[in-house]
Coordinates of C-alpha atoms in Angstrom, one line a residue:
M1 CA 151.5 75.9 71.1
R2 CA 151.7 79.6 72.3
A3 CA 154.2 81.7 70.5
L4 CA 156.2 84.3 72.4
S5 CA 154.5 87.1 70.1
Q6 CA 151.2 85.7 71.9
V7 CA 152.1 86.4 75.5
I8 CA 153.9 89.7 74.9
A9 CA 151.9 92.9 74.4
L10 CA 152.8 96.6 74.0
L11 CA 153.8 98.3 77.4
G12 CA 150.9 100.1 78.9
A13 CA 149.7 102.3 81.6
G14 CA 147.9 101.5 84.9
L15 CA 150.6 98.9 86.2
L16 CA 151.8 98.6 89.9
P17 CA 155.5 99.5 90.1
L18 CA 157.8 97.7 92.6
A19 CA 159.8 99.6 95.2
S20 CA 162.9 98.0 93.6
A21 CA 163.3 95.6 90.7
A22 CA 163.4 92.0 91.6
E23 CA 165.0 89.0 89.6
V24 CA 162.4 86.5 88.6
T25 CA 161.8 83.7 86.1
L26 CA 158.3 83.6 84.0
T27 CA 157.4 80.7 82.4
S28 CA 154.2 80.0 80.1
E29 CA 151.8 77.4 81.2
D30 CA 152.9 74.9 78.4
G31 CA 156.6 75.4 79.2
L32 CA 157.8 76.5 75.6
V33 CA 158.6 80.1 76.7
T34 CA 160.7 80.9 79.7
L35 CA 162.1 84.6 80.5
K36 CA 164.4 85.9 83.2
G37 CA 164.9 89.3 84.1
E38 CA 163.7 92.2 86.6
L39 CA 160.1 92.5 87.3
L40 CA 159.4 96.1 87.2
S41 CA 155.7 96.3 87.7
F42 CA 152.4 94.1 87.5
D43 CA 148.8 94.3 87.8
D44 CA 145.8 91.8 87.7
S45 CA 146.4 90.8 83.9
T46 CA 150.0 91.6 83.1
F47 CA 153.8 91.5 84.2
V48 CA 156.4 93.9 83.1
L49 CA 159.6 92.3 82.8
E50 CA 163.0 94.0 82.0
T51 CA 165.1 91.4 80.0
S52 CA 168.2 91.3 77.9
V53 CA 166.2 92.1 74.8
G54 CA 164.2 95.1 76.3
T55 CA 161.1 95.9 78.4
L56 CA 158.2 93.1 77.7
Q57 CA 154.6 93.3 78.8
L58 CA 153.3 89.6 79.3
D59 CA 149.8 88.2 80.0
R60 CA 149.7 87.2 83.4
N61 CA 146.9 84.7 82.8
V62 CA 149.5 82.5 80.8
M63 CA 152.8 83.0 82.7
Q64 CA 153.8 81.7 86.0
C65 CA 156.2 83.6 88.0
I66 CA 159.0 81.6 89.8
G67 CA 161.1 83.3 92.5
D68 CA 161.1 84.7 96.1
D69 CA 160.3 87.9 94.8
C70 CA 157.2 87.1 93.0
P71 CA 154.0 89.0 93.9
I72 CA 151.8 87.1 96.0
E73 CA 148.9 86.1 93.7
T74 CA 145.1 86.4 94.3
P75 CA 143.6 84.5 91.2
K76 CA 141.4 86.5 88.9
M77 CA 138.5 85.0 86.8
V78 CA 137.2 87.2 84.1
F79 CA 133.8 86.6 82.6
S80 CA 132.4 88.5 79.6
G81 CA 129.2 87.9 77.4
S82 CA 125.6 87.5 77.7
D83 CA 123.5 89.6 80.0
T84 CA 121.1 86.5 80.5
L85 CA 124.1 85.0 82.2
G86 CA 125.9 87.8 83.6
D87 CA 123.3 89.9 85.3
V88 CA 122.2 87.2 88.0
L89 CA 123.3 83.8 87.2
M90 CA 127.1 84.0 87.0
P91 CA 127.4 86.1 90.2
T92 CA 125.1 83.8 91.8
L93 CA 127.2 80.7 91.0
I94 CA 130.3 82.6 91.7
S95 CA 129.1 83.4 95.2
A96 CA 128.0 79.7 95.7
F97 CA 131.4 78.5 94.5
A98 CA 133.1 80.8 97.1
Q99 CA 130.8 79.1 99.9
S100 CA 131.9 75.7 98.8
Q101 CA 135.6 76.8 99.0
G102 CA 134.9 78.0 102.5
A103 CA 134.9 81.7 101.3
S104 CA 132.4 84.6 100.9
I105 CA 131.9 87.4 98.5
S106 CA 132.7 90.5 100.2
N107 CA 131.1 93.8 98.9
P108 CA 130.4 93.2 95.0
S109 CA 131.2 96.4 93.4
D110 CA 129.8 97.6 90.1
R111 CA 132.9 98.9 88.0
S112 CA 130.4 100.3 85.1
D113 CA 126.9 99.8 84.2
D114 CA 127.8 96.2 82.8
I115 CA 130.8 95.2 84.9
V116 CA 130.4 93.7 88.5
E117 CA 133.7 92.9 90.5
L118 CA 133.3 90.1 93.1
L119 CA 136.2 89.5 95.9
A120 CA 135.9 86.1 97.6
T121 CA 137.5 86.1 101.3
G122 CA 138.2 83.3 103.4
P123 CA 139.7 82.6 106.9
K124 CA 143.4 83.0 105.3
G125 CA 142.8 85.9 102.9
D126 CA 141.4 86.8 99.6
L127 CA 140.9 83.6 97.8
F128 CA 140.0 85.0 94.3
K129 CA 138.6 88.0 92.1
A130 CA 136.1 87.8 89.6
E131 CA 135.0 90.2 87.1
V132 CA 131.7 89.7 85.2
Q133 CA 131.0 92.0 82.3
A134 CA 127.3 91.5 81.1
A135 CA 127.2 93.1 77.7
G136 CA 126.2 90.4 75.0
S137 CA 127.2 87.0 73.7
S138 CA 128.7 88.5 70.8
I139 CA 130.9 91.0 72.9
G140 CA 132.0 88.1 75.1
L141 CA 133.0 85.8 72.1
Q142 CA 135.1 88.7 70.8
A143 CA 136.5 89.0 73.9
L144 CA 137.5 85.7 73.9
I145 CA 138.9 85.8 70.5
E146 CA 140.9 88.9 71.4
G147 CA 142.3 87.3 74.4
E148 CA 140.6 89.7 76.9
T149 CA 138.4 87.4 78.9
Q150 CA 139.1 83.9 80.3
V151 CA 135.6 82.8 79.8
A152 CA 132.8 84.1 77.2
M153 CA 129.3 83.7 78.5
S154 CA 126.9 83.1 75.5
S155 CA 123.1 82.3 75.2
R156 CA 123.5 81.1 71.7
P157 CA 125.8 78.6 70.2
P158 CA 129.2 80.1 68.9
K159 CA 129.1 81.1 64.9
A160 CA 131.1 79.5 62.4
E161 CA 133.4 82.4 62.0
E162 CA 134.0 82.7 65.9
I163 CA 134.9 79.0 65.9
A164 CA 137.3 79.5 63.0
Q165 CA 139.1 82.4 64.7
I166 CA 139.8 80.6 67.9
A167 CA 141.0 77.6 65.9
Q168 CA 143.3 79.7 63.8
Q169 CA 145.1 81.1 66.8
G170 CA 145.9 77.4 67.8
R171 CA 143.5 78.0 70.9
G172 CA 141.4 74.8 70.2
D173 CA 137.7 74.1 69.2
I174 CA 135.1 75.9 71.1
T175 CA 132.5 73.3 70.2
D176 CA 134.3 70.6 72.1
I177 CA 133.2 69.3 75.4
S178 CA 136.4 70.5 76.8
Q179 CA 135.8 74.1 75.9
N180 CA 132.0 74.4 75.6
H181 CA 130.1 74.0 78.9
V182 CA 126.4 74.2 79.1
I183 CA 125.4 75.0 82.4
A184 CA 121.6 75.6 82.1
V185 CA 118.8 76.0 79.5
D186 CA 116.2 78.8 79.2
S187 CA 113.3 79.5 76.8
I188 CA 112.2 82.9 75.5
V189 CA 108.6 83.0 76.6
V190 CA 106.0 85.1 74.6
A191 CA 103.8 86.9 77.2
T192 CA 100.9 89.3 77.6
S193 CA 99.7 91.3 80.6
P194 CA 98.0 88.9 83.0
D195 CA 94.4 90.7 82.3
N196 CA 94.6 89.6 78.6
P197 CA 92.3 86.5 77.9
V198 CA 94.3 85.5 75.0
N199 CA 96.3 82.3 76.0
E200 CA 97.5 81.1 72.8
L201 CA 98.7 82.3 69.2
T202 CA 99.6 80.4 66.3
M203 CA 103.1 81.1 65.0
A204 CA 101.6 82.9 62.1
Q205 CA 99.7 85.3 64.2
L206 CA 102.5 85.9 66.3
A207 CA 104.7 86.9 63.2
Q208 CA 101.9 89.1 62.1
L209 CA 101.8 90.9 65.2
Y210 CA 105.3 91.6 65.2
A211 CA 105.5 92.5 61.7
G212 CA 102.6 95.3 62.6
T213 CA 100.0 93.6 60.4
I214 CA 97.8 92.8 63.4
T215 CA 97.3 95.9 65.3
N216 CA 94.3 95.0 67.6
W217 CA 93.9 92.0 70.0
N218 CA 90.0 91.4 68.6
E219 CA 92.0 90.1 65.4
V220 CA 93.0 87.0 67.3
G221 CA 90.1 86.6 69.6
G222 CA 90.8 89.1 72.2
P223 CA 89.3 92.3 73.6
D224 CA 88.9 95.5 71.5
L225 CA 92.3 96.9 72.6
P226 CA 95.4 98.1 70.6
V227 CA 98.3 95.9 70.6
K228 CA 101.6 97.3 72.2
L229 CA 104.7 95.6 70.9
L230 CA 107.8 95.3 73.2
T231 CA 111.0 94.1 71.8
R232 CA 114.8 94.0 72.9
P233 CA 117.6 95.7 71.4
E234 CA 119.0 94.7 68.2
T235 CA 122.1 93.4 70.1
S236 CA 120.0 91.1 72.5
D237 CA 120.3 87.4 72.3
A238 CA 116.7 87.0 73.3
R239 CA 115.8 89.0 70.3
G240 CA 117.9 87.0 67.8
V241 CA 116.2 83.8 69.0
F242 CA 112.8 85.3 68.5
V243 CA 113.6 86.8 65.1
E244 CA 115.3 83.7 63.9
N245 CA 112.2 81.5 64.9
V246 CA 109.3 83.7 64.3
L247 CA 109.9 86.3 61.8
A248 CA 112.7 85.0 59.5
P249 CA 111.1 81.7 58.5
V250 CA 108.2 83.8 57.1
E251 CA 110.4 86.6 55.8
L252 CA 108.7 89.4 58.0
A253 CA 110.6 92.1 59.7
M254 CA 110.2 93.7 63.1
A255 CA 107.7 96.6 63.0
A256 CA 109.3 99.9 63.3
S257 CA 106.2 100.7 66.1
A258 CA 107.8 98.1 68.5
E259 CA 109.1 99.7 71.8
V260 CA 112.7 98.6 72.4
V261 CA 113.1 97.8 76.1
S262 CA 116.9 97.6 77.3
S263 CA 116.8 94.8 79.9
A264 CA 115.0 91.5 80.7
S265 CA 113.7 92.6 84.0
D266 CA 112.3 96.0 82.4
M267 CA 110.6 93.9 79.8
A268 CA 108.9 91.7 82.3
E269 CA 107.7 94.6 84.2
R270 CA 106.3 96.6 81.0
I271 CA 104.4 93.3 80.1
K272 CA 102.9 93.3 83.6
T273 CA 101.7 96.8 83.8
T274 CA 101.0 98.1 80.1
P275 CA 97.5 97.2 78.7
G276 CA 97.6 95.5 75.3
A277 CA 101.4 94.6 75.7
I278 CA 103.0 91.6 74.2
G279 CA 106.8 90.7 74.6
Y280 CA 109.2 88.1 75.1
V281 CA 111.1 87.2 78.3
G282 CA 113.4 84.5 79.6
F283 CA 111.8 81.8 81.5
A284 CA 113.0 83.4 84.9
D285 CA 111.1 86.4 84.2
S286 CA 107.9 85.2 83.0
A287 CA 106.3 84.2 86.4
E288 CA 104.1 87.1 86.8
T289 CA 103.0 87.5 83.4
N290 CA 100.7 85.7 80.9
P291 CA 102.6 83.2 79.2
L292 CA 101.3 82.1 75.7
N293 CA 101.1 78.7 74.1
L294 CA 102.2 78.5 70.6
I295 CA 100.7 76.8 67.9
A296 CA 102.8 75.5 64.9
E297 CA 101.6 75.4 61.3
C298 CA 101.2 71.7 61.4
G299 CA 98.8 72.1 64.5
I300 CA 101.5 71.2 67.4
V301 CA 100.7 73.1 70.6
M302 CA 103.9 74.1 72.2
T303 CA 103.9 75.1 75.9
P304 CA 106.2 77.1 77.7
S305 CA 106.7 74.7 80.5
A306 CA 109.9 73.8 82.5
F307 CA 109.4 70.2 81.0
A308 CA 109.4 71.6 77.5
A309 CA 112.6 73.6 78.1
K310 CA 114.5 70.9 79.8
T311 CA 113.7 68.4 76.9
E312 CA 114.5 71.4 74.3
E313 CA 111.2 70.9 72.6
Y314 CA 109.9 74.3 73.1
P315 CA 110.4 76.2 69.9
L316 CA 112.1 79.3 71.6
G317 CA 114.5 77.4 73.8
R318 CA 118.2 78.1 74.2
R319 CA 121.3 76.6 76.1
L320 CA 123.4 78.8 78.2
H321 CA 127.2 78.2 77.6
L322 CA 130.6 79.1 79.0
L323 CA 133.2 79.0 76.3
T324 CA 137.0 78.7 77.0
A325 CA 140.2 78.5 74.9
N326 CA 142.4 75.8 75.4
Q327 CA 145.0 77.9 77.2
G328 CA 144.9 81.0 79.4
V329 CA 142.4 79.7 81.8
S330 CA 143.4 79.7 85.4
D331 CA 143.3 76.4 87.4
K332 CA 140.4 78.5 89.9
T333 CA 138.4 79.5 86.6
R334 CA 138.5 75.9 85.5
A335 CA 137.3 74.7 89.2
L336 CA 134.5 77.2 89.2
I337 CA 133.4 75.9 85.7
D338 CA 133.5 72.2 87.1
F339 CA 131.2 73.4 89.8
A340 CA 128.8 75.3 87.6
T341 CA 128.3 72.2 85.5
S342 CA 127.8 69.8 88.5
P343 CA 124.7 68.6 90.4
E344 CA 126.1 70.9 93.2
A345 CA 125.3 74.0 91.3
D346 CA 121.7 73.0 90.4
Q347 CA 119.9 74.5 93.3
Y348 CA 121.6 77.8 92.9
I349 CA 120.6 77.7 89.1
R350 CA 117.0 77.4 89.9
D351 CA 117.5 80.1 92.5
A352 CA 118.4 82.5 89.9
G353 CA 115.3 81.7 88.1
F354 CA 116.8 79.3 85.4
L355 CA 116.4 75.6 84.5
D356 CA 119.2 73.4 85.6
L357 CA 120.4 70.0 84.1
G358 CA 119.5 67.8 86.8
V359 CA 117.3 64.6 86.0
E360 CA 113.6 64.7 86.6
E361 CA 110.7 62.3 85.7
Y362 CA 107.5 63.5 84.1
P363 CA 104.7 61.0 84.0
E364 CA 103.0 60.9 80.6
A365 CA 100.1 58.5 80.9
D366 CA 98.8 58.7 77.5
Q367 CA 101.2 58.4 74.4
R368 CA 98.2 58.2 71.9
S369 CA 97.7 61.8 72.0
R370 CA 101.4 62.4 70.7
L371 CA 100.6 60.3 68.0
L372 CA 98.0 62.7 66.7
A373 CA 100.7 65.4 66.5
D374 CA 101.4 64.4 62.9
P375 CA 98.2 64.7 60.9
E376 CA 100.0 64.1 57.5
L377 CA 101.5 60.8 58.6
E378 CA 100.1 57.9 56.3
L379 CA 99.2 54.8 58.3
G380 CA 100.5 51.8 56.4
A381 CA 101.4 48.5 57.8
A382 CA 105.0 49.8 59.0
E383 CA 103.3 52.8 60.7
L384 CA 100.8 50.8 62.3
T385 CA 103.4 48.3 63.7
A386 CA 105.6 51.1 65.1
I387 CA 102.9 52.6 66.9
G388 CA 101.7 49.6 68.4
E389 CA 105.3 48.8 69.8
M390 CA 105.6 52.4 70.8
V391 CA 102.3 52.4 72.8
R392 CA 103.1 48.9 74.4
E393 CA 107.0 49.8 75.4
L394 CA 106.1 53.1 76.9
E395 CA 103.0 52.0 78.6
G396 CA 103.5 52.7 82.3
A397 CA 106.7 54.3 81.8
T398 CA 107.7 58.0 82.9
R399 CA 109.8 60.2 80.8
L400 CA 113.1 62.0 82.0
S401 CA 113.8 65.3 81.5
T402 CA 117.0 64.6 79.7
T403 CA 116.8 64.3 75.9
L404 CA 119.8 63.3 73.8
R405 CA 120.7 65.0 70.6
F406 CA 123.3 64.6 68.0
E407 CA 126.0 66.6 66.2
A408 CA 124.6 67.3 62.7
G409 CA 124.6 64.4 60.2
S410 CA 126.0 61.9 62.8
N411 CA 125.3 59.5 65.5
L412 CA 127.8 61.2 67.8
L413 CA 126.1 62.9 70.9
D414 CA 126.4 66.6 70.9
T415 CA 128.5 68.2 74.0
K416 CA 125.6 69.0 76.2
S417 CA 124.3 65.1 75.7
Q418 CA 127.6 63.9 76.5
R419 CA 127.7 65.5 79.9
D420 CA 124.0 64.6 80.6
I421 CA 125.1 60.9 80.1
E422 CA 126.8 61.4 83.6
R423 CA 123.7 62.7 85.1
V424 CA 121.5 60.1 84.0
L425 CA 123.7 57.4 85.4
Q426 CA 123.9 59.1 88.6
Y427 CA 120.1 59.3 88.7
L428 CA 119.9 55.5 87.8
G429 CA 122.3 54.7 90.7
Q430 CA 119.7 55.9 93.3
P431 CA 118.5 53.1 95.3
E432 CA 114.8 53.5 94.2
N433 CA 115.8 52.9 90.6
E434 CA 117.6 49.8 91.1
D435 CA 115.0 47.3 89.6
R436 CA 113.8 49.7 86.8
T437 CA 114.5 49.7 83.1
L438 CA 115.9 52.7 81.2
I439 CA 114.3 52.9 77.6
L440 CA 115.8 54.6 75.0
A441 CA 113.4 55.9 72.3
G442 CA 115.0 57.1 69.1
F443 CA 113.0 59.4 66.8
T444 CA 113.7 60.9 63.3
D445 CA 112.3 63.8 61.3
G446 CA 109.7 63.2 58.6
D447 CA 112.0 63.2 55.5
G448 CA 112.4 60.3 53.6
P449 CA 110.6 56.7 53.7
F450 CA 109.0 55.6 57.0
A451 CA 111.1 52.3 57.0
I452 CA 114.5 53.7 56.5
N453 CA 113.8 56.5 59.2
R454 CA 112.7 53.6 61.6
D455 CA 116.2 52.0 60.8
L456 CA 117.9 55.3 61.4
S457 CA 116.0 55.9 64.6
I458 CA 117.1 52.5 65.9
Q459 CA 120.6 53.1 64.9
R460 CA 120.5 56.5 67.0
A461 CA 118.9 54.7 69.9
N462 CA 121.7 52.0 69.8
A463 CA 124.2 54.6 69.6
A464 CA 123.1 56.4 72.6
R465 CA 122.9 53.2 74.6
D466 CA 126.5 52.1 73.6
T467 CA 127.9 55.8 74.8
L468 CA 125.9 55.3 78.0
L469 CA 127.0 51.6 78.6
Q470 CA 130.7 52.4 77.8
H471 CA 130.8 55.6 80.2
P472 CA 133.3 55.2 83.1
S473 CA 130.5 55.8 85.6
A474 CA 128.5 52.8 84.1
S475 CA 130.7 50.3 85.8
N476 CA 129.6 51.6 89.2
L477 CA 126.1 50.4 88.8
A478 CA 126.0 46.4 89.6
E479 CA 123.2 46.0 87.1
L480 CA 121.9 48.3 84.3
N481 CA 118.9 47.5 82.5
V482 CA 118.6 49.4 79.2
A483 CA 116.4 48.7 76.3
A484 CA 116.8 50.6 73.0
F485 CA 114.0 51.1 70.4
G486 CA 113.4 53.3 67.4
F487 CA 110.0 54.7 66.2
S488 CA 111.0 56.5 63.1
E489 CA 109.0 59.9 62.7
L490 CA 106.3 59.2 65.3
A491 CA 105.3 61.6 67.9
P492 CA 107.1 64.8 66.3
V493 CA 107.7 67.6 68.6
A494 CA 108.0 70.2 65.9
C495 CA 106.8 70.6 62.2
N496 CA 108.9 68.9 59.7
S497 CA 108.4 71.8 57.3
S498 CA 111.5 73.8 58.4
E499 CA 115.0 72.7 59.1
I500 CA 114.9 73.8 62.9
G501 CA 111.7 71.8 63.3
R502 CA 113.4 68.7 61.7
D503 CA 116.4 69.2 63.8
R504 CA 114.3 69.2 67.0
N505 CA 112.7 66.0 66.0
R506 CA 116.1 63.9 65.6
R507 CA 116.3 62.9 69.0
V508 CA 116.4 60.0 71.6
E509 CA 114.1 60.4 74.6
L510 CA 114.8 58.8 78.0
W511 CA 112.2 56.9 79.7
L512 CA 112.0 54.8 83.1
K513 CA 109.9 51.6 83.6

């Protein structure tokens, strides 16, 4: 319920006055607030109404105007947050959405250094306006909390305090699938200049480089060349991911000598052109650099590939979110979000340099190499039995890019995986997949006895199978062949020595055979 106080604000300036006041009725979107009076003025976000209790300023996003003298509305969408999304991806998706509506973007304009305004115009006039502020995930989420944006763009999950503030306002749960919309994935790729022969680093070496302990490339097998550290501002989400996964686990801090580069595109250019440079960029900006493989402390080699990013196995991966409250979002904005999460948007996401959520197949002929990823695994009878079953069941199968993951401490799929189920079913419905079998392969972390983990991995695979078979779209498939297996802690994709690694190992892989 939205209280009257939540839709009334202090009277402000910058509003468009009417030539003469007109009698109108304003009704809140939930129907709980209805006000009658003279409409004095309005702008893109506000109505000013003269009522029997005085002059009120009301949020135009949540109040509908009824009456012949209501202004003709051009719907406005407001996006605020991550520059990873705001710089290129959201303007690209907004333009594509306009095209899908028979309109086009005319003369996008920069209102300030970090705000761009776009106007979609069709044969019958203006279809919608959009404002995109690319200023950082935290700024976008704060704007959502304060009611200053319809959509927060975030390249990180919302923090507990941000979730709580939205909930305390009665504006829903921004971790729920109806309010948390993952539209793409990305990786923070560690890279050097193209002429640097070093092509891999251990996580320990990377941390020591950025802490300033290693200062010359010859200390990690490279040329006799000083290391030039490049980093992003402290407010950057990319820096947050880097620090959380590289420096924080070993309790090191960023070296004071690291040069701060303001934007992702500038970072990529500096890496390419600076001898001895090392930096980190999104997957979209890594093409002309020398991306590095990272080696975990347990020996697992992690490659910054599209496959590793889409399966969310690369350690510096991240999801790109559009977050909304459960009210105050226009129909046009909801339609755009639906478009952005649909297969129709995939090509535009790729064109912007990001990794879409479309299902792809990746042949992996030899599963035995994955079994060697955990040198500490003791091979008893139970382990050998599981290894034999895994090799037998996955022999000749190809892996899908979709990997299902769960809410913490439960067998419930997380919000991204819930949406991925729809895409998987669409993929299975293609004629060439009619006689194939979908294999759900469950895995756990390495904590606890192998046998108990085996049972847990089977439970998760079965939970994923049940969710898939109970999905409304499953009824559209004449015959859906699904098999579920659990392989305990075999074939880890990350080290079990950290919570981040253990979380990455708790998964259900999807294979076709």
